mmCIF file with all atom_site columns, C-alpha atoms in Angstrom:
data_model
loop_
_atom_site.group_PDB
_atom_site.id
_atom_site.type_symbol
_atom_site.label_atom_id
_atom_site.label_alt_id
_atom_site.label_comp_id
_atom_site.label_asym_id
_atom_site.label_entity_id
_atom_site.label_seq_id
_atom_site.pdbx_PDB_ins_code
_atom_site.Cartn_x
_atom_site.Cartn_y
_atom_site.Cartn_z
_atom_site.occupancy
_atom_site.B_iso_or_equiv
_atom_site.pdbx_formal_charge
_atom_site.auth_seq_id
_atom_site.auth_comp_id
_atom_site.auth_asym_id
_atom_site.auth_atom_id
_atom_site.pdbx_PDB_model_num
ATOM 1   C CA . MET X 1 1   ? 45.212 -40.779 7.293   1.00 38.00 ? 1   MET X CA 1
ATOM 2   C CA . SER X 1 2   ? 43.444 -43.693 5.745   1.00 39.00 ? 2   SER X CA 1
ATOM 3   C CA . SER X 1 3   ? 39.729 -43.338 4.775   1.00 43.00 ? 3   SER X CA 1
ATOM 4   C CA . PRO X 1 4   ? 37.798 -46.096 6.351   1.00 45.00 ? 4   PRO X CA 1
ATOM 5   C CA . LEU X 1 5   ? 34.543 -46.689 4.896   1.00 57.00 ? 5   LEU X CA 1
ATOM 6   C CA . PRO X 1 6   ? 31.752 -47.383 7.595   1.00 45.00 ? 6   PRO X CA 1
ATOM 7   C CA . SER X 1 7   ? 29.918 -50.517 7.126   1.00 44.00 ? 7   SER X CA 1
ATOM 8   C CA . SER X 1 8   ? 31.797 -51.905 4.138   1.00 43.00 ? 8   SER X CA 1
ATOM 9   C CA . PRO X 1 9   ? 33.757 -54.989 4.067   1.00 39.00 ? 9   PRO X CA 1
ATOM 10  C CA . ALA X 1 10  ? 36.764 -53.058 2.688   1.00 43.00 ? 10  ALA X CA 1
ATOM 11  C CA . ALA X 1 11  ? 39.122 -50.797 4.501   1.00 56.00 ? 11  ALA X CA 1
ATOM 12  C CA . SER X 1 12  ? 39.010 -48.001 2.119   1.00 89.00 ? 12  SER X CA 1
ATOM 13  C CA . VAL X 1 13  ? 37.099 -46.650 -0.983  1.00 91.00 ? 13  VAL X CA 1
ATOM 14  C CA . LEU X 1 14  ? 40.316 -47.553 -2.953  1.00 95.00 ? 14  LEU X CA 1
ATOM 15  C CA . ASP X 1 15  ? 39.769 -51.147 -2.114  1.00 93.00 ? 15  ASP X CA 1
ATOM 16  C CA . LEU X 1 16  ? 36.148 -51.656 -3.013  1.00 92.00 ? 16  LEU X CA 1
ATOM 17  C CA . ALA X 1 17  ? 36.785 -52.362 -6.677  1.00 94.00 ? 17  ALA X CA 1
ATOM 18  C CA . PRO X 1 18  ? 39.461 -51.791 -9.270  1.00 96.00 ? 18  PRO X CA 1
ATOM 19  C CA . VAL X 1 19  ? 37.296 -49.250 -11.104 1.00 98.00 ? 19  VAL X CA 1
ATOM 20  C CA . VAL X 1 20  ? 35.293 -46.478 -9.713  1.00 98.00 ? 20  VAL X CA 1
ATOM 21  C CA . PRO X 1 21  ? 32.749 -45.405 -12.318 1.00 98.00 ? 21  PRO X CA 1
ATOM 22  C CA . VAL X 1 22  ? 32.654 -41.596 -12.717 1.00 98.00 ? 22  VAL X CA 1
ATOM 23  C CA . VAL X 1 23  ? 28.742 -40.751 -13.512 1.00 98.00 ? 23  VAL X CA 1
ATOM 24  C CA . VAL X 1 24  ? 27.105 -37.922 -14.843 1.00 98.00 ? 24  VAL X CA 1
ATOM 25  C CA . VAL X 1 25  ? 23.494 -38.104 -14.422 1.00 98.00 ? 25  VAL X CA 1
ATOM 26  C CA . ASP X 1 26  ? 21.407 -35.800 -16.792 1.00 98.00 ? 26  ASP X CA 1
ATOM 27  C CA . ASP X 1 27  ? 18.178 -37.252 -16.223 1.00 98.00 ? 27  ASP X CA 1
ATOM 28  C CA . LEU X 1 28  ? 17.158 -38.334 -12.662 1.00 98.00 ? 28  LEU X CA 1
ATOM 29  C CA . VAL X 1 29  ? 15.095 -41.400 -13.985 1.00 98.00 ? 29  VAL X CA 1
ATOM 30  C CA . ASP X 1 30  ? 18.329 -43.026 -15.201 1.00 98.00 ? 30  ASP X CA 1
ATOM 31  C CA . ALA X 1 31  ? 19.966 -42.703 -11.898 1.00 98.00 ? 31  ALA X CA 1
ATOM 32  C CA . VAL X 1 32  ? 18.668 -45.941 -10.076 1.00 98.00 ? 32  VAL X CA 1
ATOM 33  C CA . PRO X 1 33  ? 18.888 -48.200 -12.936 1.00 98.00 ? 33  PRO X CA 1
ATOM 34  C CA . LEU X 1 34  ? 21.978 -47.144 -13.890 1.00 98.00 ? 34  LEU X CA 1
ATOM 35  C CA . ALA X 1 35  ? 23.484 -47.744 -10.469 1.00 98.00 ? 35  ALA X CA 1
ATOM 36  C CA . ARG X 1 36  ? 21.909 -51.005 -10.378 1.00 98.00 ? 36  ARG X CA 1
ATOM 37  C CA . ALA X 1 37  ? 23.723 -52.142 -13.609 1.00 98.00 ? 37  ALA X CA 1
ATOM 38  C CA . LEU X 1 38  ? 26.970 -51.051 -12.268 1.00 98.00 ? 38  LEU X CA 1
ATOM 39  C CA . VAL X 1 39  ? 26.499 -52.824 -8.862  1.00 98.00 ? 39  VAL X CA 1
ATOM 40  C CA . ALA X 1 40  ? 25.315 -55.914 -10.707 1.00 98.00 ? 40  ALA X CA 1
ATOM 41  C CA . GLY X 1 41  ? 28.548 -55.883 -12.830 1.00 98.00 ? 41  GLY X CA 1
ATOM 42  C CA . GLY X 1 42  ? 30.738 -55.688 -9.697  1.00 96.00 ? 42  GLY X CA 1
ATOM 43  C CA . LEU X 1 43  ? 31.298 -51.951 -9.275  1.00 97.00 ? 43  LEU X CA 1
ATOM 44  C CA . PRO X 1 44  ? 29.708 -50.861 -5.986  1.00 97.00 ? 44  PRO X CA 1
ATOM 45  C CA . ALA X 1 45  ? 31.632 -47.612 -5.709  1.00 97.00 ? 45  ALA X CA 1
ATOM 46  C CA . ILE X 1 46  ? 29.862 -45.073 -7.716  1.00 98.00 ? 46  ILE X CA 1
ATOM 47  C CA . GLU X 1 47  ? 31.084 -41.509 -8.156  1.00 98.00 ? 47  GLU X CA 1
ATOM 48  C CA . VAL X 1 48  ? 27.993 -39.176 -9.045  1.00 98.00 ? 48  VAL X CA 1
ATOM 49  C CA . THR X 1 49  ? 29.648 -35.930 -10.107 1.00 98.00 ? 49  THR X CA 1
ATOM 50  C CA . LEU X 1 50  ? 28.122 -32.489 -9.108  1.00 98.00 ? 50  LEU X CA 1
ATOM 51  C CA . ARG X 1 51  ? 27.954 -31.468 -12.856 1.00 97.00 ? 51  ARG X CA 1
ATOM 52  C CA . THR X 1 52  ? 24.198 -31.500 -13.303 1.00 98.00 ? 52  THR X CA 1
ATOM 53  C CA . PRO X 1 53  ? 21.096 -30.078 -11.608 1.00 98.00 ? 53  PRO X CA 1
ATOM 54  C CA . VAL X 1 54  ? 19.776 -33.508 -10.716 1.00 98.00 ? 54  VAL X CA 1
ATOM 55  C CA . ALA X 1 55  ? 23.120 -34.752 -9.065  1.00 98.00 ? 55  ALA X CA 1
ATOM 56  C CA . LEU X 1 56  ? 21.975 -34.391 -5.462  1.00 98.00 ? 56  LEU X CA 1
ATOM 57  C CA . ASP X 1 57  ? 18.659 -36.118 -6.134  1.00 98.00 ? 57  ASP X CA 1
ATOM 58  C CA . ALA X 1 58  ? 20.584 -38.744 -8.132  1.00 98.00 ? 58  ALA X CA 1
ATOM 59  C CA . ILE X 1 59  ? 22.865 -39.545 -4.981  1.00 98.00 ? 59  ILE X CA 1
ATOM 60  C CA . ARG X 1 60  ? 19.748 -39.489 -2.792  1.00 98.00 ? 60  ARG X CA 1
ATOM 61  C CA . ALA X 1 61  ? 17.765 -41.902 -4.975  1.00 98.00 ? 61  ALA X CA 1
ATOM 62  C CA . ILE X 1 62  ? 20.780 -44.304 -5.514  1.00 98.00 ? 62  ILE X CA 1
ATOM 63  C CA . ALA X 1 63  ? 21.467 -44.071 -1.441  1.00 98.00 ? 63  ALA X CA 1
ATOM 64  C CA . GLY X 1 64  ? 17.989 -45.051 -0.831  1.00 98.00 ? 64  GLY X CA 1
ATOM 65  C CA . GLU X 1 65  ? 17.127 -47.413 -3.451  1.00 98.00 ? 65  GLU X CA 1
ATOM 66  C CA . VAL X 1 66  ? 20.254 -49.417 -4.533  1.00 98.00 ? 66  VAL X CA 1
ATOM 67  C CA . PRO X 1 67  ? 21.319 -52.032 -2.100  1.00 94.00 ? 67  PRO X CA 1
ATOM 68  C CA . GLY X 1 68  ? 24.922 -52.784 -2.539  1.00 95.00 ? 68  GLY X CA 1
ATOM 69  C CA . ALA X 1 69  ? 25.776 -49.210 -4.031  1.00 97.00 ? 69  ALA X CA 1
ATOM 70  C CA . VAL X 1 70  ? 28.316 -47.112 -2.205  1.00 97.00 ? 70  VAL X CA 1
ATOM 71  C CA . VAL X 1 71  ? 27.367 -43.857 -3.825  1.00 98.00 ? 71  VAL X CA 1
ATOM 72  C CA . GLY X 1 72  ? 29.952 -40.906 -3.617  1.00 98.00 ? 72  GLY X CA 1
ATOM 73  C CA . ALA X 1 73  ? 29.901 -37.401 -4.732  1.00 98.00 ? 73  ALA X CA 1
ATOM 74  C CA . GLY X 1 74  ? 32.342 -36.000 -7.203  1.00 98.00 ? 74  GLY X CA 1
ATOM 75  C CA . THR X 1 75  ? 33.486 -32.626 -8.356  1.00 98.00 ? 75  THR X CA 1
ATOM 76  C CA . VAL X 1 76  ? 32.993 -31.472 -4.890  1.00 98.00 ? 76  VAL X CA 1
ATOM 77  C CA . VAL X 1 77  ? 34.742 -27.922 -4.629  1.00 98.00 ? 77  VAL X CA 1
ATOM 78  C CA . THR X 1 78  ? 32.961 -26.004 -1.669  1.00 98.00 ? 78  THR X CA 1
ATOM 79  C CA . PRO X 1 79  ? 32.242 -26.726 1.957   1.00 98.00 ? 79  PRO X CA 1
ATOM 80  C CA . GLU X 1 80  ? 28.608 -26.214 1.053   1.00 98.00 ? 80  GLU X CA 1
ATOM 81  C CA . GLN X 1 81  ? 28.598 -29.017 -1.325  1.00 98.00 ? 81  GLN X CA 1
ATOM 82  C CA . VAL X 1 82  ? 30.213 -31.327 1.225   1.00 98.00 ? 82  VAL X CA 1
ATOM 83  C CA . ALA X 1 83  ? 27.364 -30.681 3.529   1.00 98.00 ? 83  ALA X CA 1
ATOM 84  C CA . ASP X 1 84  ? 24.765 -31.258 0.731   1.00 98.00 ? 84  ASP X CA 1
ATOM 85  C CA . VAL X 1 85  ? 25.895 -34.257 -0.472  1.00 98.00 ? 85  VAL X CA 1
ATOM 86  C CA . VAL X 1 86  ? 26.480 -35.969 2.857   1.00 98.00 ? 86  VAL X CA 1
ATOM 87  C CA . ALA X 1 87  ? 22.904 -34.965 3.748   1.00 98.00 ? 87  ALA X CA 1
ATOM 88  C CA . ALA X 1 88  ? 21.870 -36.630 0.547   1.00 98.00 ? 88  ALA X CA 1
ATOM 89  C CA . GLY X 1 89  ? 23.480 -39.828 1.340   1.00 98.00 ? 89  GLY X CA 1
ATOM 90  C CA . ALA X 1 90  ? 26.967 -39.813 -0.119  1.00 98.00 ? 90  ALA X CA 1
ATOM 91  C CA . ARG X 1 91  ? 29.370 -42.101 1.564   1.00 97.00 ? 91  ARG X CA 1
ATOM 92  C CA . PHE X 1 92  ? 32.522 -40.749 0.088   1.00 98.00 ? 92  PHE X CA 1
ATOM 93  C CA . LEU X 1 93  ? 33.607 -37.486 -1.284  1.00 98.00 ? 93  LEU X CA 1
ATOM 94  C CA . VAL X 1 94  ? 35.940 -36.811 -4.246  1.00 98.00 ? 94  VAL X CA 1
ATOM 95  C CA . SER X 1 95  ? 37.426 -33.330 -5.298  1.00 98.00 ? 95  SER X CA 1
ATOM 96  C CA . PRO X 1 96  ? 39.401 -32.431 -8.428  1.00 98.00 ? 96  PRO X CA 1
ATOM 97  C CA . GLY X 1 97  ? 41.643 -30.240 -6.111  1.00 98.00 ? 97  GLY X CA 1
ATOM 98  C CA . TRP X 1 98  ? 41.916 -29.213 -2.674  1.00 98.00 ? 98  TRP X CA 1
ATOM 99  C CA . THR X 1 99  ? 42.363 -26.094 -0.379  1.00 98.00 ? 99  THR X CA 1
ATOM 100 C CA . ASP X 1 100 ? 42.766 -26.067 3.447   1.00 98.00 ? 100 ASP X CA 1
ATOM 101 C CA . VAL X 1 101 ? 39.087 -24.850 3.792   1.00 98.00 ? 101 VAL X CA 1
ATOM 102 C CA . LEU X 1 102 ? 37.715 -27.592 1.533   1.00 98.00 ? 102 LEU X CA 1
ATOM 103 C CA . LEU X 1 103 ? 40.012 -30.026 3.162   1.00 98.00 ? 103 LEU X CA 1
ATOM 104 C CA . GLU X 1 104 ? 38.614 -29.212 6.662   1.00 98.00 ? 104 GLU X CA 1
ATOM 105 C CA . ALA X 1 105 ? 35.162 -29.397 5.475   1.00 98.00 ? 105 ALA X CA 1
ATOM 106 C CA . MET X 1 106 ? 35.825 -32.893 4.022   1.00 98.00 ? 106 MET X CA 1
ATOM 107 C CA . ARG X 1 107 ? 37.596 -33.918 7.146   1.00 96.00 ? 107 ARG X CA 1
ATOM 108 C CA . GLY X 1 108 ? 34.750 -32.817 9.285   1.00 97.00 ? 108 GLY X CA 1
ATOM 109 C CA . SER X 1 109 ? 32.132 -34.444 7.044   1.00 96.00 ? 109 SER X CA 1
ATOM 110 C CA . GLY X 1 110 ? 32.596 -38.094 8.733   1.00 94.00 ? 110 GLY X CA 1
ATOM 111 C CA . VAL X 1 111 ? 32.898 -39.991 5.437   1.00 96.00 ? 111 VAL X CA 1
ATOM 112 C CA . PRO X 1 112 ? 35.967 -40.954 3.668   1.00 96.00 ? 112 PRO X CA 1
ATOM 113 C CA . PHE X 1 113 ? 37.343 -38.660 1.107   1.00 97.00 ? 113 PHE X CA 1
ATOM 114 C CA . LEU X 1 114 ? 39.914 -38.291 -1.956  1.00 98.00 ? 114 LEU X CA 1
ATOM 115 C CA . PRO X 1 115 ? 41.215 -34.801 -2.420  1.00 98.00 ? 115 PRO X CA 1
ATOM 116 C CA . GLY X 1 116 ? 42.595 -34.251 -5.913  1.00 98.00 ? 116 GLY X CA 1
ATOM 117 C CA . VAL X 1 117 ? 46.394 -33.784 -6.700  1.00 98.00 ? 117 VAL X CA 1
ATOM 118 C CA . SER X 1 118 ? 48.614 -33.458 -9.828  1.00 98.00 ? 118 SER X CA 1
ATOM 119 C CA . THR X 1 119 ? 51.828 -32.264 -8.358  1.00 98.00 ? 119 THR X CA 1
ATOM 120 C CA . THR X 1 120 ? 54.412 -33.791 -5.821  1.00 98.00 ? 120 THR X CA 1
ATOM 121 C CA . SER X 1 121 ? 54.162 -30.499 -3.825  1.00 98.00 ? 121 SER X CA 1
ATOM 122 C CA . GLU X 1 122 ? 50.408 -31.213 -3.320  1.00 98.00 ? 122 GLU X CA 1
ATOM 123 C CA . VAL X 1 123 ? 50.944 -34.851 -2.302  1.00 98.00 ? 123 VAL X CA 1
ATOM 124 C CA . VAL X 1 124 ? 53.586 -33.896 0.178   1.00 98.00 ? 124 VAL X CA 1
ATOM 125 C CA . ALA X 1 125 ? 51.310 -30.943 1.532   1.00 98.00 ? 125 ALA X CA 1
ATOM 126 C CA . LEU X 1 126 ? 48.514 -33.514 2.268   1.00 98.00 ? 126 LEU X CA 1
ATOM 127 C CA . LEU X 1 127 ? 50.735 -36.076 3.702   1.00 98.00 ? 127 LEU X CA 1
ATOM 128 C CA . GLU X 1 128 ? 51.842 -33.349 6.191   1.00 98.00 ? 128 GLU X CA 1
ATOM 129 C CA . ARG X 1 129 ? 48.197 -32.913 6.932   1.00 98.00 ? 129 ARG X CA 1
ATOM 130 C CA . GLY X 1 130 ? 47.781 -36.665 7.677   1.00 97.00 ? 130 GLY X CA 1
ATOM 131 C CA . VAL X 1 131 ? 46.006 -37.536 4.375   1.00 97.00 ? 131 VAL X CA 1
ATOM 132 C CA . ARG X 1 132 ? 47.313 -40.629 2.435   1.00 98.00 ? 132 ARG X CA 1
ATOM 133 C CA . GLU X 1 133 ? 44.729 -41.353 0.062   1.00 98.00 ? 133 GLU X CA 1
ATOM 134 C CA . MET X 1 134 ? 44.155 -38.961 -2.954  1.00 98.00 ? 134 MET X CA 1
ATOM 135 C CA . LYS X 1 135 ? 42.720 -38.635 -6.512  1.00 98.00 ? 135 LYS X CA 1
ATOM 136 C CA . PHE X 1 136 ? 45.596 -38.058 -9.131  1.00 98.00 ? 136 PHE X CA 1
ATOM 137 C CA . PHE X 1 137 ? 43.772 -35.890 -11.546 1.00 98.00 ? 137 PHE X CA 1
ATOM 138 C CA . PRO X 1 138 ? 43.958 -35.294 -14.516 1.00 98.00 ? 138 PRO X CA 1
ATOM 139 C CA . ALA X 1 139 ? 45.813 -38.462 -14.754 1.00 98.00 ? 139 ALA X CA 1
ATOM 140 C CA . GLU X 1 140 ? 46.847 -38.759 -18.211 1.00 98.00 ? 140 GLU X CA 1
ATOM 141 C CA . ALA X 1 141 ? 47.480 -34.971 -18.655 1.00 98.00 ? 141 ALA X CA 1
ATOM 142 C CA . ALA X 1 142 ? 49.451 -34.886 -15.388 1.00 98.00 ? 142 ALA X CA 1
ATOM 143 C CA . GLY X 1 143 ? 51.894 -37.527 -16.392 1.00 98.00 ? 143 GLY X CA 1
ATOM 144 C CA . GLY X 1 144 ? 50.163 -40.903 -16.264 1.00 98.00 ? 144 GLY X CA 1
ATOM 145 C CA . THR X 1 145 ? 51.786 -44.032 -14.992 1.00 98.00 ? 145 THR X CA 1
ATOM 146 C CA . ALA X 1 146 ? 55.172 -42.617 -15.548 1.00 98.00 ? 146 ALA X CA 1
ATOM 147 C CA . TYR X 1 147 ? 54.490 -39.811 -12.907 1.00 98.00 ? 147 TYR X CA 1
ATOM 148 C CA . LEU X 1 148 ? 52.985 -42.107 -10.326 1.00 98.00 ? 148 LEU X CA 1
ATOM 149 C CA . LYS X 1 149 ? 55.986 -44.571 -10.755 1.00 98.00 ? 149 LYS X CA 1
ATOM 150 C CA . ALA X 1 150 ? 58.215 -41.539 -9.967  1.00 98.00 ? 150 ALA X CA 1
ATOM 151 C CA . LEU X 1 151 ? 56.230 -40.854 -6.876  1.00 98.00 ? 151 LEU X CA 1
ATOM 152 C CA . ALA X 1 152 ? 56.282 -44.280 -5.497  1.00 97.00 ? 152 ALA X CA 1
ATOM 153 C CA . ALA X 1 153 ? 59.886 -44.469 -4.257  1.00 95.00 ? 153 ALA X CA 1
ATOM 154 C CA . PRO X 1 154 ? 59.944 -40.888 -2.198  1.00 98.00 ? 154 PRO X CA 1
ATOM 155 C CA . LEU X 1 155 ? 56.490 -41.084 -1.225  1.00 98.00 ? 155 LEU X CA 1
ATOM 156 C CA . PRO X 1 156 ? 55.332 -44.690 -0.528  1.00 98.00 ? 156 PRO X CA 1
ATOM 157 C CA . GLN X 1 157 ? 52.838 -43.756 1.916   1.00 98.00 ? 157 GLN X CA 1
ATOM 158 C CA . ALA X 1 158 ? 50.721 -42.062 -0.658  1.00 98.00 ? 158 ALA X CA 1
ATOM 159 C CA . ARG X 1 159 ? 47.802 -44.144 -2.329  1.00 98.00 ? 159 ARG X CA 1
ATOM 160 C CA . PHE X 1 160 ? 45.932 -42.921 -5.362  1.00 98.00 ? 160 PHE X CA 1
ATOM 161 C CA . CYS X 1 161 ? 42.886 -43.333 -7.521  1.00 98.00 ? 161 CYS X CA 1
ATOM 162 C CA . PRO X 1 162 ? 43.805 -41.689 -11.032 1.00 98.00 ? 162 PRO X CA 1
ATOM 163 C CA . THR X 1 163 ? 41.144 -40.363 -12.990 1.00 98.00 ? 163 THR X CA 1
ATOM 164 C CA . GLY X 1 164 ? 41.041 -38.497 -16.214 1.00 98.00 ? 164 GLY X CA 1
ATOM 165 C CA . GLY X 1 165 ? 41.690 -39.995 -19.631 1.00 97.00 ? 165 GLY X CA 1
ATOM 166 C CA . ILE X 1 166 ? 42.066 -43.682 -18.451 1.00 98.00 ? 166 ILE X CA 1
ATOM 167 C CA . THR X 1 167 ? 40.840 -46.322 -20.811 1.00 97.00 ? 167 THR X CA 1
ATOM 168 C CA . PRO X 1 168 ? 40.152 -50.072 -20.558 1.00 97.00 ? 168 PRO X CA 1
ATOM 169 C CA . ALA X 1 169 ? 43.549 -50.485 -22.369 1.00 96.00 ? 169 ALA X CA 1
ATOM 170 C CA . SER X 1 170 ? 45.434 -48.237 -19.974 1.00 97.00 ? 170 SER X CA 1
ATOM 171 C CA . ALA X 1 171 ? 43.537 -49.202 -16.797 1.00 97.00 ? 171 ALA X CA 1
ATOM 172 C CA . PRO X 1 172 ? 45.645 -52.285 -16.058 1.00 96.00 ? 172 PRO X CA 1
ATOM 173 C CA . GLU X 1 173 ? 48.930 -50.428 -16.077 1.00 97.00 ? 173 GLU X CA 1
ATOM 174 C CA . TYR X 1 174 ? 47.766 -48.080 -13.542 1.00 97.00 ? 174 TYR X CA 1
ATOM 175 C CA . LEU X 1 175 ? 46.367 -50.746 -11.342 1.00 97.00 ? 175 LEU X CA 1
ATOM 176 C CA . ALA X 1 176 ? 49.680 -52.574 -11.430 1.00 96.00 ? 176 ALA X CA 1
ATOM 177 C CA . LEU X 1 177 ? 51.493 -49.815 -9.693  1.00 97.00 ? 177 LEU X CA 1
ATOM 178 C CA . PRO X 1 178 ? 52.036 -50.297 -6.010  1.00 97.00 ? 178 PRO X CA 1
ATOM 179 C CA . ASN X 1 179 ? 50.648 -46.913 -4.989  1.00 98.00 ? 179 ASN X CA 1
ATOM 180 C CA . VAL X 1 180 ? 47.329 -47.174 -7.051  1.00 98.00 ? 180 VAL X CA 1
ATOM 181 C CA . GLY X 1 181 ? 44.427 -48.722 -5.254  1.00 97.00 ? 181 GLY X CA 1
ATOM 182 C CA . CYS X 1 182 ? 41.870 -48.193 -8.133  1.00 98.00 ? 182 CYS X CA 1
ATOM 183 C CA . VAL X 1 183 ? 41.143 -45.920 -11.140 1.00 98.00 ? 183 VAL X CA 1
ATOM 184 C CA . GLY X 1 184 ? 38.185 -43.649 -11.961 1.00 98.00 ? 184 GLY X CA 1
ATOM 185 C CA . GLY X 1 185 ? 36.517 -43.686 -15.532 1.00 98.00 ? 185 GLY X CA 1
ATOM 186 C CA . SER X 1 186 ? 33.452 -43.481 -17.313 1.00 98.00 ? 186 SER X CA 1
ATOM 187 C CA . TRP X 1 187 ? 34.098 -45.868 -20.341 1.00 98.00 ? 187 TRP X CA 1
ATOM 188 C CA . MET X 1 188 ? 31.625 -48.275 -18.908 1.00 98.00 ? 188 MET X CA 1
ATOM 189 C CA . LEU X 1 189 ? 28.923 -45.771 -19.365 1.00 98.00 ? 189 LEU X CA 1
ATOM 190 C CA . PRO X 1 190 ? 28.868 -44.833 -23.181 1.00 97.00 ? 190 PRO X CA 1
ATOM 191 C CA . LYS X 1 191 ? 26.586 -42.052 -24.093 1.00 96.00 ? 191 LYS X CA 1
ATOM 192 C CA . ASP X 1 192 ? 24.677 -44.106 -26.536 1.00 98.00 ? 192 ASP X CA 1
ATOM 193 C CA . ALA X 1 193 ? 24.036 -46.886 -24.106 1.00 98.00 ? 193 ALA X CA 1
ATOM 194 C CA . VAL X 1 194 ? 22.827 -44.301 -21.473 1.00 98.00 ? 194 VAL X CA 1
ATOM 195 C CA . ALA X 1 195 ? 20.727 -42.539 -23.909 1.00 97.00 ? 195 ALA X CA 1
ATOM 196 C CA . ASP X 1 196 ? 19.159 -45.762 -25.245 1.00 98.00 ? 196 ASP X CA 1
ATOM 197 C CA . ARG X 1 197 ? 18.892 -47.031 -21.542 1.00 98.00 ? 197 ARG X CA 1
ATOM 198 C CA . ASP X 1 198 ? 20.715 -50.110 -22.502 1.00 98.00 ? 198 ASP X CA 1
ATOM 199 C CA . TRP X 1 199 ? 21.401 -51.178 -18.918 1.00 98.00 ? 199 TRP X CA 1
ATOM 200 C CA . GLY X 1 200 ? 22.483 -54.569 -19.956 1.00 98.00 ? 200 GLY X CA 1
ATOM 201 C CA . ARG X 1 201 ? 25.275 -53.260 -22.051 1.00 98.00 ? 201 ARG X CA 1
ATOM 202 C CA . VAL X 1 202 ? 26.245 -51.094 -19.162 1.00 98.00 ? 202 VAL X CA 1
ATOM 203 C CA . GLU X 1 203 ? 26.261 -54.313 -16.906 1.00 98.00 ? 203 GLU X CA 1
ATOM 204 C CA . THR X 1 204 ? 28.505 -56.228 -19.264 1.00 98.00 ? 204 THR X CA 1
ATOM 205 C CA . LEU X 1 205 ? 30.979 -53.290 -19.469 1.00 98.00 ? 205 LEU X CA 1
ATOM 206 C CA . ALA X 1 206 ? 31.029 -52.861 -15.783 1.00 98.00 ? 206 ALA X CA 1
ATOM 207 C CA . ARG X 1 207 ? 31.781 -56.432 -15.322 1.00 97.00 ? 207 ARG X CA 1
ATOM 208 C CA . GLU X 1 208 ? 34.601 -56.242 -17.860 1.00 97.00 ? 208 GLU X CA 1
ATOM 209 C CA . ALA X 1 209 ? 35.864 -53.215 -16.000 1.00 97.00 ? 209 ALA X CA 1
ATOM 210 C CA . ALA X 1 210 ? 35.659 -55.137 -12.658 1.00 96.00 ? 210 ALA X CA 1
ATOM 211 C CA . ALA X 1 211 ? 37.936 -57.787 -13.866 1.00 96.00 ? 211 ALA X CA 1
ATOM 212 C CA . LEU X 1 212 ? 40.748 -55.424 -14.616 1.00 95.00 ? 212 LEU X CA 1
ATOM 213 C CA . GLY X 1 213 ? 42.547 -55.790 -11.332 1.00 78.00 ? 213 GLY X CA 1
ATOM 214 C CA . PRO X 1 214 ? 45.931 -57.404 -11.276 1.00 58.00 ? 214 PRO X CA 1
ATOM 215 C CA . ARG X 1 215 ? 44.786 -60.346 -9.197  1.00 46.00 ? 215 ARG X CA 1
ATOM 216 C CA . GLY X 1 216 ? 41.538 -60.949 -10.965 1.00 42.00 ? 216 GLY X CA 1
ATOM 217 C CA . LEU X 1 217 ? 39.487 -58.676 -8.652  1.00 39.00 ? 217 LEU X CA 1
ATOM 218 C CA . SER X 1 218 ? 36.027 -59.112 -10.115 1.00 37.00 ? 218 SER X CA 1
ATOM 219 C CA . ALA X 1 219 ? 33.553 -58.487 -7.056  1.00 37.00 ? 219 ALA X CA 1
ATOM 220 C CA . GLY X 1 220 ? 33.114 -55.404 -5.089  1.00 38.00 ? 220 GLY X CA 1
ATOM 221 C CA . GLY X 1 221 ? 34.238 -55.449 -1.475  1.00 36.00 ? 221 GLY X CA 1
ATOM 222 C CA . THR X 1 222 ? 37.237 -57.436 -1.839  1.00 33.00 ? 222 THR X CA 1
ATOM 223 C CA . SER X 1 223 ? 40.511 -56.067 -0.627  1.00 32.00 ? 223 SER X CA 1
ATOM 224 C CA . ARG X 1 224 ? 43.242 -55.898 -3.062  1.00 31.00 ? 224 ARG X CA 1
#
């Protein structure tokens, strides 16, 4: 199963941009300007993690007020959260891991989803269930580029968004792999820039991240 993204010019969440910002919103007032800065920098797919009390409201605000943003929900671990984030306007779902119950809820949501995997057996189990696009997490701790290279030959049909410990220096190594569509990271959102509401700096870092693709992909919505 691929994950088509309705109303987007790309075929998949994995093809919107080389980097998906992983966003933790602590103050709701930051959600819209932060998302605008990321989109202006060329990173339209924004994963808002469900790690703070304002996450749902942040998703709702970005979905309603930031043209060009494709806002998704991360750290989705229950069927109830699936329903809540889709109702709030999330256009894709990301989980750190998966169970059959969670997978059924994500599949029934009507939006693309990236279930998390960190072992070969989990990848094979998802392929058996018709899912071909996955989050590889925690990427660096689970084996990094060497692990993904090893998966490419026996399981070429699986595509990944590695997340966890990836930096601007290591991102190009991941993006050069044939089974990697994009990477997830938060380095374009340094804590001091967010605390100072320095959205110009965030936009600059987002633009640098958007240019990390192997073929110079620097504008959201261009297929790799």
